[in-house]
GROMACS .gro file of C-alpha atoms in nm:
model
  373
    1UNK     CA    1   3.102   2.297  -1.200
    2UNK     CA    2   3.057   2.555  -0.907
    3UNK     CA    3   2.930   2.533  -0.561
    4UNK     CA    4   2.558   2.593  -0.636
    5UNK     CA    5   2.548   2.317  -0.951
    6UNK     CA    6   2.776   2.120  -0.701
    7UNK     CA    7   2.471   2.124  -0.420
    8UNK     CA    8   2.174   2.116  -0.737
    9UNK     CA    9   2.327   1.803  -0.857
   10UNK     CA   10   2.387   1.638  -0.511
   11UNK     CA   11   1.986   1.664  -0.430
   12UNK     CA   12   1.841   1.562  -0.760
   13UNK     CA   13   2.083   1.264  -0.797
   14UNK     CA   14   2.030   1.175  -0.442
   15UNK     CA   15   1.663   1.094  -0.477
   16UNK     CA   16   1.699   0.887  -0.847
   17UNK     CA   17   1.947   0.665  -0.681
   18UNK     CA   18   1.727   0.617  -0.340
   19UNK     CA   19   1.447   0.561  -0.589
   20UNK     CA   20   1.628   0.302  -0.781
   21UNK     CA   21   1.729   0.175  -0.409
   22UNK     CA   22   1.364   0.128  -0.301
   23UNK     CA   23   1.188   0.019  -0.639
   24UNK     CA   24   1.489  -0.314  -0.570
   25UNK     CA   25   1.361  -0.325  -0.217
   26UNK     CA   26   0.971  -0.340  -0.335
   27UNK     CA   27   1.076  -0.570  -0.622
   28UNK     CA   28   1.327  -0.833  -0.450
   29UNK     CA   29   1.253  -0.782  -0.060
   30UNK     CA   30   0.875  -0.700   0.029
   31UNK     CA   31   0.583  -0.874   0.092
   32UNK     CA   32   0.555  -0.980  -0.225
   33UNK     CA   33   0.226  -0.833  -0.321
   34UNK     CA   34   0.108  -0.708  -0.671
   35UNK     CA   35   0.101  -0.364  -0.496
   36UNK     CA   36   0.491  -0.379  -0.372
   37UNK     CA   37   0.535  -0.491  -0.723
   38UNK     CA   38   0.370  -0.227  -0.944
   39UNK     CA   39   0.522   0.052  -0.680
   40UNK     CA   40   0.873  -0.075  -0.770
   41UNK     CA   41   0.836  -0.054  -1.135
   42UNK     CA   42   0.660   0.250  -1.084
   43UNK     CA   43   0.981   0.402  -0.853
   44UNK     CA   44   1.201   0.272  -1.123
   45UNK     CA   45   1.079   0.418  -1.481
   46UNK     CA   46   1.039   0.777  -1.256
   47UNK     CA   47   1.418   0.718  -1.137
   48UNK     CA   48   1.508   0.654  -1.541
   49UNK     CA   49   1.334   0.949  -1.641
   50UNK     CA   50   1.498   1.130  -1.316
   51UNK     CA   51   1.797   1.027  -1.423
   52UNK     CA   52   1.806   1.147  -1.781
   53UNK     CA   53   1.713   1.467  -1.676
   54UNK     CA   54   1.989   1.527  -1.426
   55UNK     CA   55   2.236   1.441  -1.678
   56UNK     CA   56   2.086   1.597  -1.976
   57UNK     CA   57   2.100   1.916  -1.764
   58UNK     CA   58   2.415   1.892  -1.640
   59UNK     CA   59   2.593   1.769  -1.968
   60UNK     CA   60   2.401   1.837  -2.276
   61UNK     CA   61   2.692   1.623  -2.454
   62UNK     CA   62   2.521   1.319  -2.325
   63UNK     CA   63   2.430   0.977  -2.587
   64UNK     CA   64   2.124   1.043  -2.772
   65UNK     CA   65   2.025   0.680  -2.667
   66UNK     CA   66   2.045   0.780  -2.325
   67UNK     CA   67   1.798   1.068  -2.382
   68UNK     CA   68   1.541   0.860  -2.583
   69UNK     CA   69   1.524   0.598  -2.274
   70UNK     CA   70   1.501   0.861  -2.030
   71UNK     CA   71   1.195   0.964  -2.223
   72UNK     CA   72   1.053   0.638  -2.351
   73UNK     CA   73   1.021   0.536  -1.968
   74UNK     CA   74   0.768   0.792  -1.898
   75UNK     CA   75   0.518   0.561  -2.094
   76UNK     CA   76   0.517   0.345  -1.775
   77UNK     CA   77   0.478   0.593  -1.521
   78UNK     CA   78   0.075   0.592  -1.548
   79UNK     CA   79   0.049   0.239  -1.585
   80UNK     CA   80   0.196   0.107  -1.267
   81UNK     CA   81   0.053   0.431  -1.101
   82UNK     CA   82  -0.294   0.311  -1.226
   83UNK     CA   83  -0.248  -0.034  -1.102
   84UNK     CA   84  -0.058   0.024  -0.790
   85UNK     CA   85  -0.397   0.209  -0.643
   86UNK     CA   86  -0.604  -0.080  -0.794
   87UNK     CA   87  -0.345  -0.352  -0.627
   88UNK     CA   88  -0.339  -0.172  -0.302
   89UNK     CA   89  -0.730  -0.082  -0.288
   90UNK     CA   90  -0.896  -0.125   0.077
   91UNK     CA   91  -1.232  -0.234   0.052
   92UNK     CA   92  -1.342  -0.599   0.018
   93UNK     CA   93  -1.551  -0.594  -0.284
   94UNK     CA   94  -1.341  -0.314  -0.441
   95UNK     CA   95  -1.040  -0.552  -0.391
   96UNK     CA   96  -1.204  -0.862  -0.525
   97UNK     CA   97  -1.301  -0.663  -0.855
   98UNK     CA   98  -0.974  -0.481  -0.876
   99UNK     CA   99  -0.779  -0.834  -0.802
  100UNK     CA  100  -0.968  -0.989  -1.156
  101UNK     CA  101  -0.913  -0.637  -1.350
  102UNK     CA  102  -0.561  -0.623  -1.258
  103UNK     CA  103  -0.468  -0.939  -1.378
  104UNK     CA  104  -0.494  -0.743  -1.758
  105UNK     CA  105  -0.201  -0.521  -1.653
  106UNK     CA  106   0.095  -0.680  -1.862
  107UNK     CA  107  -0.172  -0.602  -2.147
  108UNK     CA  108  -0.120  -0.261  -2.098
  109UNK     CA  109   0.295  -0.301  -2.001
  110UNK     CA  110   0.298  -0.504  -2.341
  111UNK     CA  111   0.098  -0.259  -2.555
  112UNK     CA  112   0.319   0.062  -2.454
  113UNK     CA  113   0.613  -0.134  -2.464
  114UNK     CA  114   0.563  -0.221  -2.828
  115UNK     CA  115   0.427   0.063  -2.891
  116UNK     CA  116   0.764   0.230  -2.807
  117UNK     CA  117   0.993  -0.033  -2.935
  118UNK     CA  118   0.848   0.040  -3.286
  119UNK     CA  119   0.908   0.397  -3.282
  120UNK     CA  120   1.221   0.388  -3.133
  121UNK     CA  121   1.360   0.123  -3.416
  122UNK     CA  122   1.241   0.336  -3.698
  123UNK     CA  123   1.294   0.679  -3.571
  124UNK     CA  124   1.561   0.723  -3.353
  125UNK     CA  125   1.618   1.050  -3.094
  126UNK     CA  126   1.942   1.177  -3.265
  127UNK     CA  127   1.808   1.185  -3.617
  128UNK     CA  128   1.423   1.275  -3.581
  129UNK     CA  129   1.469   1.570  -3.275
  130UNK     CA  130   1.147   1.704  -3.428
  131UNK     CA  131   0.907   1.471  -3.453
  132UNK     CA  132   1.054   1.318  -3.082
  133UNK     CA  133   0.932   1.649  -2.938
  134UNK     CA  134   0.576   1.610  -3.041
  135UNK     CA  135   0.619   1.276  -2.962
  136UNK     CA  136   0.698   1.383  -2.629
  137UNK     CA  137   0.377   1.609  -2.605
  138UNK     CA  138   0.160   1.291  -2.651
  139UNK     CA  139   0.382   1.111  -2.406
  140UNK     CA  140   0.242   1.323  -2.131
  141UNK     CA  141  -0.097   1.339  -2.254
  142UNK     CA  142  -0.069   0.928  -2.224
  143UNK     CA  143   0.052   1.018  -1.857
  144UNK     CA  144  -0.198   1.259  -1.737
  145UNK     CA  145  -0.494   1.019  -1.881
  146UNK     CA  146  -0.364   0.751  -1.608
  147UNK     CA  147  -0.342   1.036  -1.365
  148UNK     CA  148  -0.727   1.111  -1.433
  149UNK     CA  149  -0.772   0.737  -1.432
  150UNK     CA  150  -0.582   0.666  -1.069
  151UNK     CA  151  -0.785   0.979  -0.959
  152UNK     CA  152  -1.151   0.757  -1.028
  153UNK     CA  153  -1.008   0.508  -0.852
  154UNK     CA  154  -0.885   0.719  -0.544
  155UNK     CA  155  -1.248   0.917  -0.612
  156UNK     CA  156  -1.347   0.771  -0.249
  157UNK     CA  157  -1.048   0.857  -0.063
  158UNK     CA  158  -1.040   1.215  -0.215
  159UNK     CA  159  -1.364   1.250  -0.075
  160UNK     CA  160  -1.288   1.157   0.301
  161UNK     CA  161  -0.948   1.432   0.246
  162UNK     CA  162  -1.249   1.668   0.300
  163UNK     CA  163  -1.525   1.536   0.549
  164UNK     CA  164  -1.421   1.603   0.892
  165UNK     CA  165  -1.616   1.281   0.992
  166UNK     CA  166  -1.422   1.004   0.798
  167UNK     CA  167  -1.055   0.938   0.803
  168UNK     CA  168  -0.823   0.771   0.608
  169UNK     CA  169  -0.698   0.396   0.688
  170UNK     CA  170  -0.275   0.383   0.685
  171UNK     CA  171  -0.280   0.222   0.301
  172UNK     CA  172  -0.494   0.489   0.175
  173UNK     CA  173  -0.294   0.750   0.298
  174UNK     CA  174  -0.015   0.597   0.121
  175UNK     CA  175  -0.217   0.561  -0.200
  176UNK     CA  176  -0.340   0.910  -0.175
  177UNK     CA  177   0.056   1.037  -0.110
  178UNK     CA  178   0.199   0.843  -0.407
  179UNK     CA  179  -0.065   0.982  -0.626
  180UNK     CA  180  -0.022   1.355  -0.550
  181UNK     CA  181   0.352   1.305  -0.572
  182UNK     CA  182   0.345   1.158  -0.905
  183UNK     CA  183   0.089   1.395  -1.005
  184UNK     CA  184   0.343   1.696  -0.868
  185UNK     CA  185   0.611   1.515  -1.041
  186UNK     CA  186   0.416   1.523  -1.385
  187UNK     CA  187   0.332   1.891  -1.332
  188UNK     CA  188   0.680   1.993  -1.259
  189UNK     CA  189   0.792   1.831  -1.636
  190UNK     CA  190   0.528   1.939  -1.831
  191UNK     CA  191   0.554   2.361  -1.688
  192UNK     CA  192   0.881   2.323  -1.551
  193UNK     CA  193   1.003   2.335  -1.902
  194UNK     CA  194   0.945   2.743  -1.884
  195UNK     CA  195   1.161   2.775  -1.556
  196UNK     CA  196   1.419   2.523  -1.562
  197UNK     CA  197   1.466   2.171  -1.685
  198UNK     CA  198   1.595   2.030  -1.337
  199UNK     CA  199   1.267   2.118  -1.159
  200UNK     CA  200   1.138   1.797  -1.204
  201UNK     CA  201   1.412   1.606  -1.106
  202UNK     CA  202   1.387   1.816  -0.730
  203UNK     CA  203   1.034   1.777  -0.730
  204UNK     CA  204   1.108   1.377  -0.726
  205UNK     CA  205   1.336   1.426  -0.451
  206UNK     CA  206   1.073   1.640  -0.275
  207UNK     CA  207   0.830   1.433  -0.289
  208UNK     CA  208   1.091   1.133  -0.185
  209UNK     CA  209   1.173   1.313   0.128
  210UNK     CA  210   0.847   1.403   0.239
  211UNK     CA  211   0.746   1.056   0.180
  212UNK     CA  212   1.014   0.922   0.403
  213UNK     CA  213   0.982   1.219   0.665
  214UNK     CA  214   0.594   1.081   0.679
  215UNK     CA  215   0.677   0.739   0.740
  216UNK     CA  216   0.952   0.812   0.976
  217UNK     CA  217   0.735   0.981   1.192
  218UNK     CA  218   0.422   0.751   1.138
  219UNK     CA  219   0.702   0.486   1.291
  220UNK     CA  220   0.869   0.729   1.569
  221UNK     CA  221   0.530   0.800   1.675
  222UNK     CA  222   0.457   0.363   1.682
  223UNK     CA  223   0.769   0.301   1.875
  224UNK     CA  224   0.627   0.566   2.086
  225UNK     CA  225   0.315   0.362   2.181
  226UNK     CA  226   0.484   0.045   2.203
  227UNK     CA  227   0.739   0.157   2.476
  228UNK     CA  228   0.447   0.292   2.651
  229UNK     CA  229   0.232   0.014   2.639
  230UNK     CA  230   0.519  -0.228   2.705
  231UNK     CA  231   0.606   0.035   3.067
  232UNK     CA  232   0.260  -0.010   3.137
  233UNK     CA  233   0.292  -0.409   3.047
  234UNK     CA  234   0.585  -0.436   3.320
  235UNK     CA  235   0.402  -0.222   3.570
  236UNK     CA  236   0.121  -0.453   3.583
  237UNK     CA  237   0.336  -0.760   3.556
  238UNK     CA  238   0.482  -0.663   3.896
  239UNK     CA  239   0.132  -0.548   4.025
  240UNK     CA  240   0.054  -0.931   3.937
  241UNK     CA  241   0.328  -1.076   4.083
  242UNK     CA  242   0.331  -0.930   4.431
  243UNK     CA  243  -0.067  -1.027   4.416
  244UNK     CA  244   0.058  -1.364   4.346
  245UNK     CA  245   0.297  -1.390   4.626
  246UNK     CA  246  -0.010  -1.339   4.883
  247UNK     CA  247  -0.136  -1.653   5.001
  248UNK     CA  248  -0.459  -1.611   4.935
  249UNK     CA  249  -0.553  -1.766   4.612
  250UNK     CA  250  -0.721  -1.502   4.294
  251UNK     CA  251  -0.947  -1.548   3.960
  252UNK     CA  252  -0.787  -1.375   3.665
  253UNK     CA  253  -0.933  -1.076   3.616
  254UNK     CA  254  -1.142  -1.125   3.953
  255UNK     CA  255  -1.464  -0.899   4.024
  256UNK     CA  256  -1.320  -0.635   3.745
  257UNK     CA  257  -1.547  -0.726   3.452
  258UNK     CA  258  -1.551  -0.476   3.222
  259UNK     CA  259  -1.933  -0.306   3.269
  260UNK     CA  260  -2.177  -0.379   2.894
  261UNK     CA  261  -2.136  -0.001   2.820
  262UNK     CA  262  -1.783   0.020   2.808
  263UNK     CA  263  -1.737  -0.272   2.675
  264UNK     CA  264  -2.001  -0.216   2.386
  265UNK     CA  265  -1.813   0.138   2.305
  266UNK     CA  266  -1.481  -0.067   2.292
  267UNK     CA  267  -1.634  -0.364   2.074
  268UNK     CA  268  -1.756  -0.084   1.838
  269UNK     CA  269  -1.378   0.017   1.818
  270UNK     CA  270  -1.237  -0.247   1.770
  271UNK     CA  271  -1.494  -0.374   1.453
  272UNK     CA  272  -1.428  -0.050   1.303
  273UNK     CA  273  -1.059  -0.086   1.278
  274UNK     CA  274  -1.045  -0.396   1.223
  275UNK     CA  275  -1.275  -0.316   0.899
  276UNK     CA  276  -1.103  -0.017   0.820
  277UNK     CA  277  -0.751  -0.149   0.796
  278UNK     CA  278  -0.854  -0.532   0.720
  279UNK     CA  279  -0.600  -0.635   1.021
  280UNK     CA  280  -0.716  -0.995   1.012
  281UNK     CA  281  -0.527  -1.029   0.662
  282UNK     CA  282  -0.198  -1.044   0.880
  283UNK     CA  283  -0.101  -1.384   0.944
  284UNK     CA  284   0.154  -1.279   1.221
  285UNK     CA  285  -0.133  -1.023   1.406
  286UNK     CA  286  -0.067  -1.090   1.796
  287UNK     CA  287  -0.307  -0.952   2.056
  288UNK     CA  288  -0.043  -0.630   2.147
  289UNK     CA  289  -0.043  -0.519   1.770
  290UNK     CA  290  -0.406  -0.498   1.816
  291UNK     CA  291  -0.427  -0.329   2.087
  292UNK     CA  292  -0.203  -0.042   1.970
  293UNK     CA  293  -0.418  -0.007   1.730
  294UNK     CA  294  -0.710   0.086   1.981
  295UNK     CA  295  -0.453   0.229   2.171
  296UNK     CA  296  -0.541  -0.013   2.537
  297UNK     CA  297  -0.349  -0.225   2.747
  298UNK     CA  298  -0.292  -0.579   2.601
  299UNK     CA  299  -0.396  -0.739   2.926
  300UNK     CA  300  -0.745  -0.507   2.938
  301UNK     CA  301  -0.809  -0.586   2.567
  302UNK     CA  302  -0.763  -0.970   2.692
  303UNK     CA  303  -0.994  -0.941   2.975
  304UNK     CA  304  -1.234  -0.794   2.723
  305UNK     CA  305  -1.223  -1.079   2.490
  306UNK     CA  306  -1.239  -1.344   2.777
  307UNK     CA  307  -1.451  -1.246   2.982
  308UNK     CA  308  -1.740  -1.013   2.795
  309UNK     CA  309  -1.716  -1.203   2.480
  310UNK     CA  310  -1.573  -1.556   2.619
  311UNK     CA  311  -1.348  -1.599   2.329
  312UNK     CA  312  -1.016  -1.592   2.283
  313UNK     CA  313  -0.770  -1.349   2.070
  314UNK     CA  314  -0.715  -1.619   1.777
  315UNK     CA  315  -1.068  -1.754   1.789
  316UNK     CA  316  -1.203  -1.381   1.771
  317UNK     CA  317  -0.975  -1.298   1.433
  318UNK     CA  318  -1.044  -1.635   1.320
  319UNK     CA  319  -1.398  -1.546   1.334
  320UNK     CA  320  -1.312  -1.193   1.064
  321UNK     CA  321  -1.104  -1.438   0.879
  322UNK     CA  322  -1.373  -1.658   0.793
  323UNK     CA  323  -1.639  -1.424   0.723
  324UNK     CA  324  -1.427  -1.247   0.461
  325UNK     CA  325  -1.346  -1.617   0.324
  326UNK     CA  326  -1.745  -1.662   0.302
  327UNK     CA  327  -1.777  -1.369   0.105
  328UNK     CA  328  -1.524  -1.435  -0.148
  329UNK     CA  329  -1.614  -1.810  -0.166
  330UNK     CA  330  -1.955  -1.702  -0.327
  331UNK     CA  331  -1.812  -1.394  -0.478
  332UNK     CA  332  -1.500  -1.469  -0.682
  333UNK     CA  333  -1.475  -1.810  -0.900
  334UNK     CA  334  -1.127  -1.740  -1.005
  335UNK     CA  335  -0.958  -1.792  -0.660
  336UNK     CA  336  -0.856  -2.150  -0.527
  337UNK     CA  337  -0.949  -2.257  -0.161
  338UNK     CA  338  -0.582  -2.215  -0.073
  339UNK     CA  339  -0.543  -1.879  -0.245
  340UNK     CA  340  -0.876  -1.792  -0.054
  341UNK     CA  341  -0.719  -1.898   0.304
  342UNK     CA  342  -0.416  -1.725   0.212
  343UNK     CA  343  -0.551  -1.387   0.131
  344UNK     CA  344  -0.754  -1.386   0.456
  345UNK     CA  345  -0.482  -1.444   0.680
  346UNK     CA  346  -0.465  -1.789   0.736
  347UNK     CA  347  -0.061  -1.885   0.660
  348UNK     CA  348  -0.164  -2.272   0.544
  349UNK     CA  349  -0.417  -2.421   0.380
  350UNK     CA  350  -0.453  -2.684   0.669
  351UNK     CA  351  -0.507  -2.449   0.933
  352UNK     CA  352  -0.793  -2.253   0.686
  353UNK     CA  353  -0.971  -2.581   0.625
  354UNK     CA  354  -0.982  -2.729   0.981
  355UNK     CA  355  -1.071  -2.319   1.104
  356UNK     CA  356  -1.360  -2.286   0.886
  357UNK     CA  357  -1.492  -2.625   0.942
  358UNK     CA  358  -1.440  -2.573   1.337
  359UNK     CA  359  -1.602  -2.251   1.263
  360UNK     CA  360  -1.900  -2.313   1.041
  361UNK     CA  361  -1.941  -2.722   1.055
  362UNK     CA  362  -1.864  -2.683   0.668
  363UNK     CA  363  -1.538  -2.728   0.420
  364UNK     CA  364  -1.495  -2.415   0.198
  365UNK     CA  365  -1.593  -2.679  -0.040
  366UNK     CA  366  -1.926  -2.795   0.097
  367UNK     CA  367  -1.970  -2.442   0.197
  368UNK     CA  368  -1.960  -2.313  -0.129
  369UNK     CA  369  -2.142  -2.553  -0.320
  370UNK     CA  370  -2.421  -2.552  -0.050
  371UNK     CA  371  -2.500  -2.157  -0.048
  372UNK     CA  372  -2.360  -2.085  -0.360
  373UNK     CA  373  -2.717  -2.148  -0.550
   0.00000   0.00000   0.00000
């Protein structure tokens, strides 16, 4: 093999064993989310059908079994596409829906997966070439019919990629990303064919790459903020403390109310993002996370909170917590009370009950049964 296979094989391989790499890491390690586990087993049949294809290319002399699982994995590439942008949908109602439709998807796993299993047991790759290349042809077709399908449900976000007025929340970046890379990565298969049969395997590792360069930066530029606001943190800490040395005694936050107009302009802010990106859903959300997000000073978003709205960070998010608990106690029958607290941030079902009570002067229980008529 010379120099220039040397470096063609080095790339493509690279990215089907990252992507075997992450799909473990979304699988085994994440958050354990439907989404986390519909991207892994959608990183994984695209790394099988990577894989194949690197070394069908490099060594034609390969097992025909090898070839016709390569291939039969592309029947799953749609199908956890598909449900990965229903899993990992935004929007509270969308999600709700989405949440009950997606509990069908080993329907579709199962159906495709027999559907395959039958054809491979009666007509095997090494003996019916033929009829596996037209069986091929409708593989794809299956493919592109999830890509149009994923595309309905991204119709929103496709949208806002051209209205200068609306942007994109992190997660639907992500979902819009994935789907034009697997959309590439079917593209460079189905015409590749006339240039070279490799080009889809670099596409994958394109698209890998330019994932991870995305993220990498997305976090560089996060780090970024957080040094800064934890400078600015220390500064003021030692502003505070020398203040505190004088002997004359000080109100937190004395005489430096934050005036109604600014502070309406940075309630308005804050609502939006917190709607946008559904931040209240994280258990572990501390008052600096937040205010990165709205890119202020932790101790100035504080003083906002405590002394415009007289509340406190925990009571505020409680507050988003419970109203998105409301809506899917009269929305959605098939979730239980705990599942309910869970999925709006609340990390027990104690703490949700004794919240929402403190909160409302109602159980989720009584709550329910009282408005749900």
């Amino acid at each position: 093999m010379g120099l220039e296979k040397q470096i063609l094989f080095f790339f493509s391989a690279l990215g089907a064993f990252n992507g075997f790499l992450l799909a473990a890491y979304f699988v085994f390690f994440s958050k354990k989310k439907n989404s986390d586990y519909f991207l892994g087993g959608l990183l994984f049949v695209i790394s099988v059908r990577i894989t194949k294809s690197i070394f069908l290319f490099f060594n034609d002399k390969i097992f025909d079994i090898f070839i016709q699982i390569g291939l039969s994995a592309c029947l799953l590439i749609g199908v956890f596409l598909y449900f990965y942008i229903k899993a990992s949908s935004d929007n509270d109602s969308k999600k709700i829906e989405n949440k009950n439709k997606s509990t069908y998807w080993w329907i579709h796993v199962l159906l495709w997966l027999i559907c395959i299993s039958i054809f491979n047991y009666f007509y095997s790759y090494s003996e019916n070439r033929l009829l596996w290349n037209y069986f091929v042809k409708m593989i794809y077709l299956q493919w592109f019919v999830y890509i149009l399908l994923s595309a309905w449900e991204l119709r929103n976000e496709l949208k806002k990629l051209f209205t200068k007025n609306t942007k994109l929340s992190e997660s639907q970046i992500w979902q819009v990303n994935i789907f034009f890379g697997v959309l590439c990565i079917w593209t460079a298969y189905v015409f590749g064919s006339y240039a070279s049969y490799i080009v889809g395997a670099l596409s994958f590792s394109f698209v890998f790459y330019i994932l991870g360069l995305f993220w990498f930066l997305k976090r560089s530029n996060s780090t970024e903020v957080k040094n800064k606001i934890s400078k600015d943190q220390q500064l003021h800490n030692l502003e505070s403390n020398k203040e505190k040395a004088t002997p004359k005694p000080i109100e937190k936050y004395a005489n430096k109310k934050i005036d109604e107009q600014e502070a309406n302009q940075l309630k308005t802010r804050i609502e939006r993002i917190i709607a946008e990106e559904e931040l209240f859903r994280d258990p572990n959300l501390k008052l600096p996370d937040l205010a990165e997000k709205i890119n202020v000073l932790p101790h100035y978003l504080s003083q906002f909170l405590n002394d415009n709205l007289n509340k406190s960070f925990p009571l505020y998010i409680n507050e988003h917590r419970i109203e998105a608990a409301k809506k899917l106690l009269l929305l959605n029958d098939s979730y239980t009370l705990e599942a309910i607290g869970y999925e709006c941030g609340f990390n027990s079902k104690s703490t949700f009950f004794s919240t929402f009570k403190k909160i409302t002067n109602y159980t989720p229980d009584s709550y329910k049964k009282k408005y749900k008529k």
